[in-house]
mmCIF file of C-alpha atoms in Angstrom:
data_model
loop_
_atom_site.group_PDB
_atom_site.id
_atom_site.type_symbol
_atom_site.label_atom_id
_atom_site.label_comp_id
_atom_site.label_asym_id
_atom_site.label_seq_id
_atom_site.Cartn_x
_atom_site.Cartn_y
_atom_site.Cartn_z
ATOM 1 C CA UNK Z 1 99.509 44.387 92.174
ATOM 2 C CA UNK Z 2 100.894 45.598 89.236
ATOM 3 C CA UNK Z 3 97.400 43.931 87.239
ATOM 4 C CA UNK Z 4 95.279 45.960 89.633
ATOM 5 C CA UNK Z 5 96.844 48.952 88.853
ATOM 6 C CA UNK Z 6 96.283 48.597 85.665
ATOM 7 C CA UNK Z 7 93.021 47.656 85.675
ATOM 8 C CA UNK Z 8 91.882 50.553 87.874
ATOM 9 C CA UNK Z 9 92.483 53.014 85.306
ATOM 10 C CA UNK Z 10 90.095 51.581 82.716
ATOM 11 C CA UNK Z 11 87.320 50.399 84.771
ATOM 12 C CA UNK Z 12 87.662 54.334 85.901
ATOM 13 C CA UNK Z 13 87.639 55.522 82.401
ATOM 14 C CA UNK Z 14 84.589 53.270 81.242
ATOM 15 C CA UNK Z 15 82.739 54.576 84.353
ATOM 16 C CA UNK Z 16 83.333 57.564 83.232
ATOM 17 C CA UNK Z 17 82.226 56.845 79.345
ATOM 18 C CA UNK Z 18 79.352 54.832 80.259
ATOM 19 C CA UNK Z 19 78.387 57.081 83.529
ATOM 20 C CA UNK Z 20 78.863 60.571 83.587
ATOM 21 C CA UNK Z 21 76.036 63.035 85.367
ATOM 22 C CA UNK Z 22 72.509 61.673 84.659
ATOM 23 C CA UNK Z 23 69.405 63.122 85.408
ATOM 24 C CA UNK Z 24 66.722 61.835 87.713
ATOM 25 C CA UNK Z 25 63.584 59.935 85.347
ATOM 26 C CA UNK Z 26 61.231 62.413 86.730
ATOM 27 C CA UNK Z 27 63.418 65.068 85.887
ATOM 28 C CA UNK Z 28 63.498 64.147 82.525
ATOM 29 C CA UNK Z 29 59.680 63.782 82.013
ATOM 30 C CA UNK Z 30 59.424 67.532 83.370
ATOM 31 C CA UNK Z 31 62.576 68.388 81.304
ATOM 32 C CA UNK Z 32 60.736 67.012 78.555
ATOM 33 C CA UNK Z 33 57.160 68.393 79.319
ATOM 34 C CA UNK Z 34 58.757 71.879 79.525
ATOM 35 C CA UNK Z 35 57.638 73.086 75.679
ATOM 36 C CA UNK Z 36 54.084 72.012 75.829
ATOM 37 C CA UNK Z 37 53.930 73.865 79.578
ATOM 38 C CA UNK Z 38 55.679 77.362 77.756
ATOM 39 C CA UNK Z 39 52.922 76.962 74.603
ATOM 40 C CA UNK Z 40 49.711 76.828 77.436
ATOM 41 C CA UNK Z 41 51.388 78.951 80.169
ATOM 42 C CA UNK Z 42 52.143 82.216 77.049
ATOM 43 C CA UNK Z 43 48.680 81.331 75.217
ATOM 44 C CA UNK Z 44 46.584 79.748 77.709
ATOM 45 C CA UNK Z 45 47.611 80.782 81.311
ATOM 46 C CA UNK Z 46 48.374 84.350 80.635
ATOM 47 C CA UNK Z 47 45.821 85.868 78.774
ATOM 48 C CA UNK Z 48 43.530 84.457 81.540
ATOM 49 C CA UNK Z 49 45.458 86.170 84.589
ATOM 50 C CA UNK Z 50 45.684 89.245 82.047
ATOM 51 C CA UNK Z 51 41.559 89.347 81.979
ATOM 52 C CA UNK Z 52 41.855 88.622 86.085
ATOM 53 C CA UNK Z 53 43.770 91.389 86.581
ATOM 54 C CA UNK Z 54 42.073 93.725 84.531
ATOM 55 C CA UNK Z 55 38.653 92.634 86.183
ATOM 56 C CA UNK Z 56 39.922 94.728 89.038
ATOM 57 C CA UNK Z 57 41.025 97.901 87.389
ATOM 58 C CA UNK Z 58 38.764 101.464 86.742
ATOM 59 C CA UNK Z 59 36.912 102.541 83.968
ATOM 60 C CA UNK Z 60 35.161 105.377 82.448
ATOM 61 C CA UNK Z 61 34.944 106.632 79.094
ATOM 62 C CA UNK Z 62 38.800 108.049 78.488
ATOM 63 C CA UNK Z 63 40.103 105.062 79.339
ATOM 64 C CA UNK Z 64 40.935 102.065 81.815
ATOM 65 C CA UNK Z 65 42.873 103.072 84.995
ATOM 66 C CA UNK Z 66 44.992 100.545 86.942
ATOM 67 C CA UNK Z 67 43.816 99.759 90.412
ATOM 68 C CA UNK Z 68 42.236 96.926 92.712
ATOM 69 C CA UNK Z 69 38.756 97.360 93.130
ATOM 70 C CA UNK Z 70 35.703 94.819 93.547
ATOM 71 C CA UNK Z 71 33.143 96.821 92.271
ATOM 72 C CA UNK Z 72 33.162 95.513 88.935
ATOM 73 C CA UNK Z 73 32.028 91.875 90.709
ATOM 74 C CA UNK Z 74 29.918 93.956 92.871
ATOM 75 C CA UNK Z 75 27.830 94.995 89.960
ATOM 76 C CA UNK Z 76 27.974 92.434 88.013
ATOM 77 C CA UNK Z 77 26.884 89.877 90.684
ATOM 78 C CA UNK Z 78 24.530 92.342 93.020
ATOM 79 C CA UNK Z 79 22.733 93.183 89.467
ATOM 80 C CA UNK Z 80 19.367 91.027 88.795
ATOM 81 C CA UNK Z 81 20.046 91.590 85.472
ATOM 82 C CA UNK Z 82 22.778 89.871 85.412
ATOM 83 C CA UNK Z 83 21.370 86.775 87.352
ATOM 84 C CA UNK Z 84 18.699 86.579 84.736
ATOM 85 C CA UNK Z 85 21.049 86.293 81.763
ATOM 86 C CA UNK Z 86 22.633 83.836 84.005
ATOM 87 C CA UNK Z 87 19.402 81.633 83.971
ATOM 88 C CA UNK Z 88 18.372 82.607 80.480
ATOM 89 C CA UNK Z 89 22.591 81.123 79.226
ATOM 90 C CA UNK Z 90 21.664 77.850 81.630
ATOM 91 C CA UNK Z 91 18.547 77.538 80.148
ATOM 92 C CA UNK Z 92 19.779 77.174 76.756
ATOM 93 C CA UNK Z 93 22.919 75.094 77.883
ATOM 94 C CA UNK Z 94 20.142 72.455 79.637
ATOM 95 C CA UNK Z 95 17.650 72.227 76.247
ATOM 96 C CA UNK Z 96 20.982 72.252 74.003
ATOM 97 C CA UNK Z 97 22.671 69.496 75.437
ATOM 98 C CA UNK Z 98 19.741 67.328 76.460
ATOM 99 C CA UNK Z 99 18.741 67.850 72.458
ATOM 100 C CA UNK Z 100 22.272 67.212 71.484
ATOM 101 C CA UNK Z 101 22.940 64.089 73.543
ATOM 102 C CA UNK Z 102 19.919 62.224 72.749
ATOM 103 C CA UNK Z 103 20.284 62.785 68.958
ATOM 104 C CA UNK Z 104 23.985 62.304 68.823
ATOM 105 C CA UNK Z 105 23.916 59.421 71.321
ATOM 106 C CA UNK Z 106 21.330 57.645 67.765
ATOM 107 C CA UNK Z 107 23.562 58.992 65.489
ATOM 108 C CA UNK Z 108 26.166 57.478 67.095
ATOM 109 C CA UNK Z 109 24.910 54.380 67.865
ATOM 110 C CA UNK Z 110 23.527 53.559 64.285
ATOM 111 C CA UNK Z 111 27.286 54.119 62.687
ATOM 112 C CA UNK Z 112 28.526 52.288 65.549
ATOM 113 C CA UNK Z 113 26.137 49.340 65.693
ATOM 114 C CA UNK Z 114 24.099 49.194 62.451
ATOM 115 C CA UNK Z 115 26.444 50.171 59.759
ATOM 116 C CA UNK Z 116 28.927 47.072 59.151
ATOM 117 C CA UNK Z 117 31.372 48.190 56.826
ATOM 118 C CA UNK Z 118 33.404 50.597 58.547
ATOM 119 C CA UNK Z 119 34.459 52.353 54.875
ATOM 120 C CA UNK Z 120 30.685 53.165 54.710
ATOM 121 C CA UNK Z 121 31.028 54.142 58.846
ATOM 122 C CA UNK Z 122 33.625 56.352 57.601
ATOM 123 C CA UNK Z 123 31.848 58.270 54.865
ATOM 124 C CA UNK Z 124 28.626 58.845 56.521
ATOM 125 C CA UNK Z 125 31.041 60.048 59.178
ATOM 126 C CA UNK Z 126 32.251 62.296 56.966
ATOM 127 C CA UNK Z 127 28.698 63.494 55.526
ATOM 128 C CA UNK Z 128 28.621 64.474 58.946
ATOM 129 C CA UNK Z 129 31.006 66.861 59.125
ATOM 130 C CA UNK Z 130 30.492 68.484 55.829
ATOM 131 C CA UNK Z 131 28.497 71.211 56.986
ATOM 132 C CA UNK Z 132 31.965 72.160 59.220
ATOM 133 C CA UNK Z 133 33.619 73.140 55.453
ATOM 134 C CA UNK Z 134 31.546 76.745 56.043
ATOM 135 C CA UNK Z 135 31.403 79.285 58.816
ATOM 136 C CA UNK Z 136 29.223 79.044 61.649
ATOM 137 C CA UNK Z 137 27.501 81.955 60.607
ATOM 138 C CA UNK Z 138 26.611 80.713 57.105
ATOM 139 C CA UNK Z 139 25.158 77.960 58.405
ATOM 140 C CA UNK Z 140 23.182 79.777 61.679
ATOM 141 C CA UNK Z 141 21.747 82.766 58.450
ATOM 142 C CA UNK Z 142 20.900 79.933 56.337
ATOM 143 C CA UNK Z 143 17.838 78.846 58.639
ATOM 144 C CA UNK Z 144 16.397 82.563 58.363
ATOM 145 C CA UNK Z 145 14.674 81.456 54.989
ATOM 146 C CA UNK Z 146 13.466 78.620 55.961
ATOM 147 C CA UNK Z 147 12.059 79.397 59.336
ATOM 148 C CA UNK Z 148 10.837 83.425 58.402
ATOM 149 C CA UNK Z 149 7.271 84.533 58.214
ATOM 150 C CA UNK Z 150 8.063 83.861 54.391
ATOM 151 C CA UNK Z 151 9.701 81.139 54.479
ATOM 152 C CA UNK Z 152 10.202 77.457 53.381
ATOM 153 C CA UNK Z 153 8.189 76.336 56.534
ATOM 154 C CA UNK Z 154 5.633 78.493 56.784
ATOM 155 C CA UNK Z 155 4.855 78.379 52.858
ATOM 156 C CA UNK Z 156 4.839 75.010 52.973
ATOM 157 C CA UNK Z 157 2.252 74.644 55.740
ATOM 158 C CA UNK Z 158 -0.075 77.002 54.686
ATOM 159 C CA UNK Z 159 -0.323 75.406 51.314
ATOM 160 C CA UNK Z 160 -0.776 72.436 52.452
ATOM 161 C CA UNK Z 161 -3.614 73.517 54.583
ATOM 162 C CA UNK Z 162 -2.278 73.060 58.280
ATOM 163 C CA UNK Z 163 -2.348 76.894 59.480
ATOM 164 C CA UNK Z 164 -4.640 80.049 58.388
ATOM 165 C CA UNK Z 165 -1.318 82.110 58.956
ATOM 166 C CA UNK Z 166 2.478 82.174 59.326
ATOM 167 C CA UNK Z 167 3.820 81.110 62.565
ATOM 168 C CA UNK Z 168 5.514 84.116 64.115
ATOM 169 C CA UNK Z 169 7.698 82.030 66.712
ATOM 170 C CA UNK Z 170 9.961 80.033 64.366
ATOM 171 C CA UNK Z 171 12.573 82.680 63.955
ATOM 172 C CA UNK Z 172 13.931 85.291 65.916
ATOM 173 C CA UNK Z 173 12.824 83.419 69.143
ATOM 174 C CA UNK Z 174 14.326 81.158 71.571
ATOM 175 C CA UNK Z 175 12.725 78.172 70.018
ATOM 176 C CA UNK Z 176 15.186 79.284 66.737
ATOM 177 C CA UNK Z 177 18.106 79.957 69.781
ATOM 178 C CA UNK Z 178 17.946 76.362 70.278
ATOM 179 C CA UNK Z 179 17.480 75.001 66.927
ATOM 180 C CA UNK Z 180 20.643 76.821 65.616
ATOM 181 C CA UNK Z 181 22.804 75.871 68.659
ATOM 182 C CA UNK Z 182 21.573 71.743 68.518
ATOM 183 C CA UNK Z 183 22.788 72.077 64.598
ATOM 184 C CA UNK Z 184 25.915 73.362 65.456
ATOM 185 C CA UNK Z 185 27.057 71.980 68.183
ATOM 186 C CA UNK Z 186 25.315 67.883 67.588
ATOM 187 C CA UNK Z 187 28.380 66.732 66.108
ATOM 188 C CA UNK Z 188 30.707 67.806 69.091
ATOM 189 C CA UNK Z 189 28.292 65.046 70.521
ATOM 190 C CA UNK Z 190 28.497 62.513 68.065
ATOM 191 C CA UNK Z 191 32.353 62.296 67.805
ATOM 192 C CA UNK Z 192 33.338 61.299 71.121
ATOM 193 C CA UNK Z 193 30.257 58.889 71.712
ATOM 194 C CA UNK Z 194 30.825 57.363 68.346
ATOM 195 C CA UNK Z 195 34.527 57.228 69.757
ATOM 196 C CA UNK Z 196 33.613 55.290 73.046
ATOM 197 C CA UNK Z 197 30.739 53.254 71.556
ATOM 198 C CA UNK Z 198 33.408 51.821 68.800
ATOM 199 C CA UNK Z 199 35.597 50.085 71.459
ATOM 200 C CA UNK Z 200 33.307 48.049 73.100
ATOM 201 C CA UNK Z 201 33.480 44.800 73.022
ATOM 202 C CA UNK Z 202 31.330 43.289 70.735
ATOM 203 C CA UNK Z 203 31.060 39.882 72.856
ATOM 204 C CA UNK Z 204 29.743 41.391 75.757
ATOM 205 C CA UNK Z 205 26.869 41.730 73.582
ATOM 206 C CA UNK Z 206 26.484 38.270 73.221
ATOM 207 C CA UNK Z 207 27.431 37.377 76.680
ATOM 208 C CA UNK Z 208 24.713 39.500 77.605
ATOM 209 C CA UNK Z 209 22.022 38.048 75.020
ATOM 210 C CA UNK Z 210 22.644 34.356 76.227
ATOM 211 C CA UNK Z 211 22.248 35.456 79.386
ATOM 212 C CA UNK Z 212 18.304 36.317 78.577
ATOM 213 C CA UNK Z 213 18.893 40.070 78.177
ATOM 214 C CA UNK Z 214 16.622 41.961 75.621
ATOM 215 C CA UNK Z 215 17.681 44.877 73.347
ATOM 216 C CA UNK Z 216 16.500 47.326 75.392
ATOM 217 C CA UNK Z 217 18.214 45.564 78.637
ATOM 218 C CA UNK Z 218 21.595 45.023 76.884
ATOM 219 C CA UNK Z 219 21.294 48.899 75.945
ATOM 220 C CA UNK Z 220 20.720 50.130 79.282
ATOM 221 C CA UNK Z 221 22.731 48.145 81.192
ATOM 222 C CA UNK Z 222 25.699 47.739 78.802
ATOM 223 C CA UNK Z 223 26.132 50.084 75.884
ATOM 224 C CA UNK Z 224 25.057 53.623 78.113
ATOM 225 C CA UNK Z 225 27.200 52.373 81.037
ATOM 226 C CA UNK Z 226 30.068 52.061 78.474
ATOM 227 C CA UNK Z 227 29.547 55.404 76.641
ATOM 228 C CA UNK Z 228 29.634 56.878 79.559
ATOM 229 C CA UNK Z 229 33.305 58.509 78.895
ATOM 230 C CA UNK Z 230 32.168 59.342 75.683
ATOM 231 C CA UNK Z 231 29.017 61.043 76.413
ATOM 232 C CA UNK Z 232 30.804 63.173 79.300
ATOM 233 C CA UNK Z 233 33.489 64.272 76.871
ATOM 234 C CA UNK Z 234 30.853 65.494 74.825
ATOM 235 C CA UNK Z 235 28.977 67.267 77.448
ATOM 236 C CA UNK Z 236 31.920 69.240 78.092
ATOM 237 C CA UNK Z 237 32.026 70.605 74.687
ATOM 238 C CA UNK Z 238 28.582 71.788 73.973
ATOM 239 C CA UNK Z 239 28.413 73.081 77.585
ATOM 240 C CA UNK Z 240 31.531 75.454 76.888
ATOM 241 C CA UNK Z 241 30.342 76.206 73.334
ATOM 242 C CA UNK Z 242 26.796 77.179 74.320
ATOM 243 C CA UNK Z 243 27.824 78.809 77.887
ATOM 244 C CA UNK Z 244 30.340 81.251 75.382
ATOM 245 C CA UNK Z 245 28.044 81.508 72.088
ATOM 246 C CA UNK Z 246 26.707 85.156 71.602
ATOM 247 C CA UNK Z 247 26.530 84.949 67.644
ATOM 248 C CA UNK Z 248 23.354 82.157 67.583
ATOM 249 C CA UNK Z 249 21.528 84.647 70.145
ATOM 250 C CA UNK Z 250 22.255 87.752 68.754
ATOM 251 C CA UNK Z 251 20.980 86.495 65.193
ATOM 252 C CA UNK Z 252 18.409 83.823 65.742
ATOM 253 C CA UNK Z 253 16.715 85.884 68.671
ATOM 254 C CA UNK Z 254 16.823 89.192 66.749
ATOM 255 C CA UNK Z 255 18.097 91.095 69.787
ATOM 256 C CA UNK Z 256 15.108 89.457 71.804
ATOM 257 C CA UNK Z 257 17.471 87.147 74.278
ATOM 258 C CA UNK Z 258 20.111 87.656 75.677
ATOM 259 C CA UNK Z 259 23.318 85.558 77.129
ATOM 260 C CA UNK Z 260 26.447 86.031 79.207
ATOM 261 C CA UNK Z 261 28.796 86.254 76.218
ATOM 262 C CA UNK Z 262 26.293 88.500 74.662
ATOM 263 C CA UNK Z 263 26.246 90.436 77.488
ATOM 264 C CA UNK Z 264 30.189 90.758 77.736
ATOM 265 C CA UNK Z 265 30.273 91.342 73.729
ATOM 266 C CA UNK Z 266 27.860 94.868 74.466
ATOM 267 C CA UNK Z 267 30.496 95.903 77.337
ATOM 268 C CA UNK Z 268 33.355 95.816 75.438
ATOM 269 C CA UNK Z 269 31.475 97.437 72.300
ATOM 270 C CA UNK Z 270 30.883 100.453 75.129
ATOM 271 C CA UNK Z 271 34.648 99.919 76.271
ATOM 272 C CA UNK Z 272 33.531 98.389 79.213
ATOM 273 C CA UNK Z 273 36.563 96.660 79.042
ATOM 274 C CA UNK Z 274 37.326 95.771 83.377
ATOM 275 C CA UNK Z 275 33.116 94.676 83.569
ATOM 276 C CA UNK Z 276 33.117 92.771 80.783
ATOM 277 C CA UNK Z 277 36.860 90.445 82.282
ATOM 278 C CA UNK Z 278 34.857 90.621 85.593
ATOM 279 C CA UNK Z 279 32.113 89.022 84.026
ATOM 280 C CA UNK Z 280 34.447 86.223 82.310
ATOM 281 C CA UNK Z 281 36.145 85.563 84.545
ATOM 282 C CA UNK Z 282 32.997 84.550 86.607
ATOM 283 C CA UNK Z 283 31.903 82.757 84.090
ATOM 284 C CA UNK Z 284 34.699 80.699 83.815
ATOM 285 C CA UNK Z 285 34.199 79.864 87.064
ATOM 286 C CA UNK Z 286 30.910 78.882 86.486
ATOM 287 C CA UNK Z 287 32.197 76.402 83.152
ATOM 288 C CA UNK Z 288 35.081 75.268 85.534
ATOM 289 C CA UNK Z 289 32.289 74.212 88.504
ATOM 290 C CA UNK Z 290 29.782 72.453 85.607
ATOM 291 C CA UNK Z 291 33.056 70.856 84.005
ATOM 292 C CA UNK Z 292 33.889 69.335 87.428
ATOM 293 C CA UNK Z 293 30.440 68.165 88.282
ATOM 294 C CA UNK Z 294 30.398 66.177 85.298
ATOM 295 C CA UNK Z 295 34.011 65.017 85.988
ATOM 296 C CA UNK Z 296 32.310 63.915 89.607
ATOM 297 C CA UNK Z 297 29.813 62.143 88.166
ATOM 298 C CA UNK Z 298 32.197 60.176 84.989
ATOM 299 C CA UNK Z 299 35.581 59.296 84.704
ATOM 300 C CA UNK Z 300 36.871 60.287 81.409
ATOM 301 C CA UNK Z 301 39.940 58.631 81.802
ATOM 302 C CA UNK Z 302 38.693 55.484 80.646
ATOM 303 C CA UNK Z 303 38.326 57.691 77.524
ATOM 304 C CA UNK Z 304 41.420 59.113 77.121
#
């Protein structure tokens, strides 16, 4: 008895050492997820239901005046105006990332695939991404000499004999829209496709050749299928870039197009402050519906 008693005592004491309160596992992953959730909820979360909540307030031109009213949404979506700027910021989100995702899907695909070394797939990786060492508006200006009435296009084809006269439609034009956004916006492409096309097994390539496939076969059936993730990932990028780039159209069309962040950049120039959060905040939901349609359609997971 008296060797029980005694050993009570410490086995309560190491329970005690070794034990003590403990908190759930799933507690701790919240516990520990708590920072990151602050950081997006104070920089992310809250400037968003900030522009929400103005969307609803009244305006004139003393000031903003709290209050809940739709009629910002009611003239912003009962406008035709506004449903053609719509159309005219889809149309350039379509062209831009079918451009973008057929040459960075090549671009890709030759590092990947064609370049052995990967030292050398890491330089011309990094040639790449030199022309992301200067603004975006640098490098948007710097095609206004090459593709003006004067310029390095134009000059050259009329010496050479090709046209009697400058071509008017290079620059400040929707063709120069596009050809500004698919430079800026082609390596948000190539990254993640390079990404996804790098881990793929190189002997499903030969599996696939000794089972009679072509080069064209084992592409279709093997190397899109995998870059799938990878070519999603990158749609999402140049779809929010172009759906919320005013600069390119402003410039390139020389005030001749128009887009939704455009549109929103006049209205808060006027102080349209409450129509111009109604309007992004319905275009967010417009990014938000095309970002799960292409989550629908490809699992990124795979990816990340």
């Amino acid at each position: 008895m008296a060797t029980i008693a005694s050993a009570q005592p410490g086995e309560k004491a190491e329970r005690v050492k070794s034990g003590g309160f403990r908190l759930p596992l799933a507690a701790i992953s919240y516990f520990q997820a708590l920072p990151l959730f602050l950081i997006l909820g104070f920089f992310f979360l809250l400037p968003i239901a900030m522009i929400a909540v103005v969307s609803f307030w009244d305006y004139d031109f003393a000031g903003l005046y709290p209050a809940f009213l739709t009629m910002n949404y009611t003239e912003t979506l009962g406008s035709w105006v506004t449903w053609k700027i719509y159309l005219n910021t889809l149309k350039f989100t379509v062209i831009v990332w079918a451009l973008t995702l057929l040459i960075g899907f090549w671009v890709a695909y030759f590092l990947a695939f064609h370049i052995r070394k990967t030292s050398t797939q890491m330089i011309l990786f990094l040639v790449c991404t030199v022309p992301f060492m200067t603004s975006n508006i640098i490098r948007m200006i710097s095609w206004i000499p090459v593709l003006g009435r004067n310029g390095l296009v134009n000059t050259t084809l009329i010496e050479m004999g090709l046209i009697p006269q400058p071509i008017e439609w290079l620059l400040y034009s929707d063709f120069a829209v596009v050809l500004a956004m698919v430079h800026l916006y082609t390596l948000f492409m190539v990254t993640p496709i390079f990404n996804t096309l790098m881990r793929i097994d190189r002997s499903l390539f030969e599996a696939a050749r000794d089972a009679g496939a072509s080069g064209w076969q084992i592409l279709w059936n093997v190397v899109i299928p995998l870059a799938k993730p990878g070519m999603a990932i990158g749609t999402i990028f140049v779809v929010t870039l172009v759906m919320a780039d005013f600069s390119t159209v402003q410039v390139m069309s020389g005030g001749q197009s128009a887009s939704v962040a455009l549109m929103m950049k006049n209205q808060m120039s006027l102080l349209q402050y409450p129509a111009a959060a109604a309007n992004a905040v319905v275009l967010l939901v417009v990014v938000l519906l095309m970002v799960a349609a292409i989550l629908r359609v490809v699992d990124i997971r795979k990816e990340l």
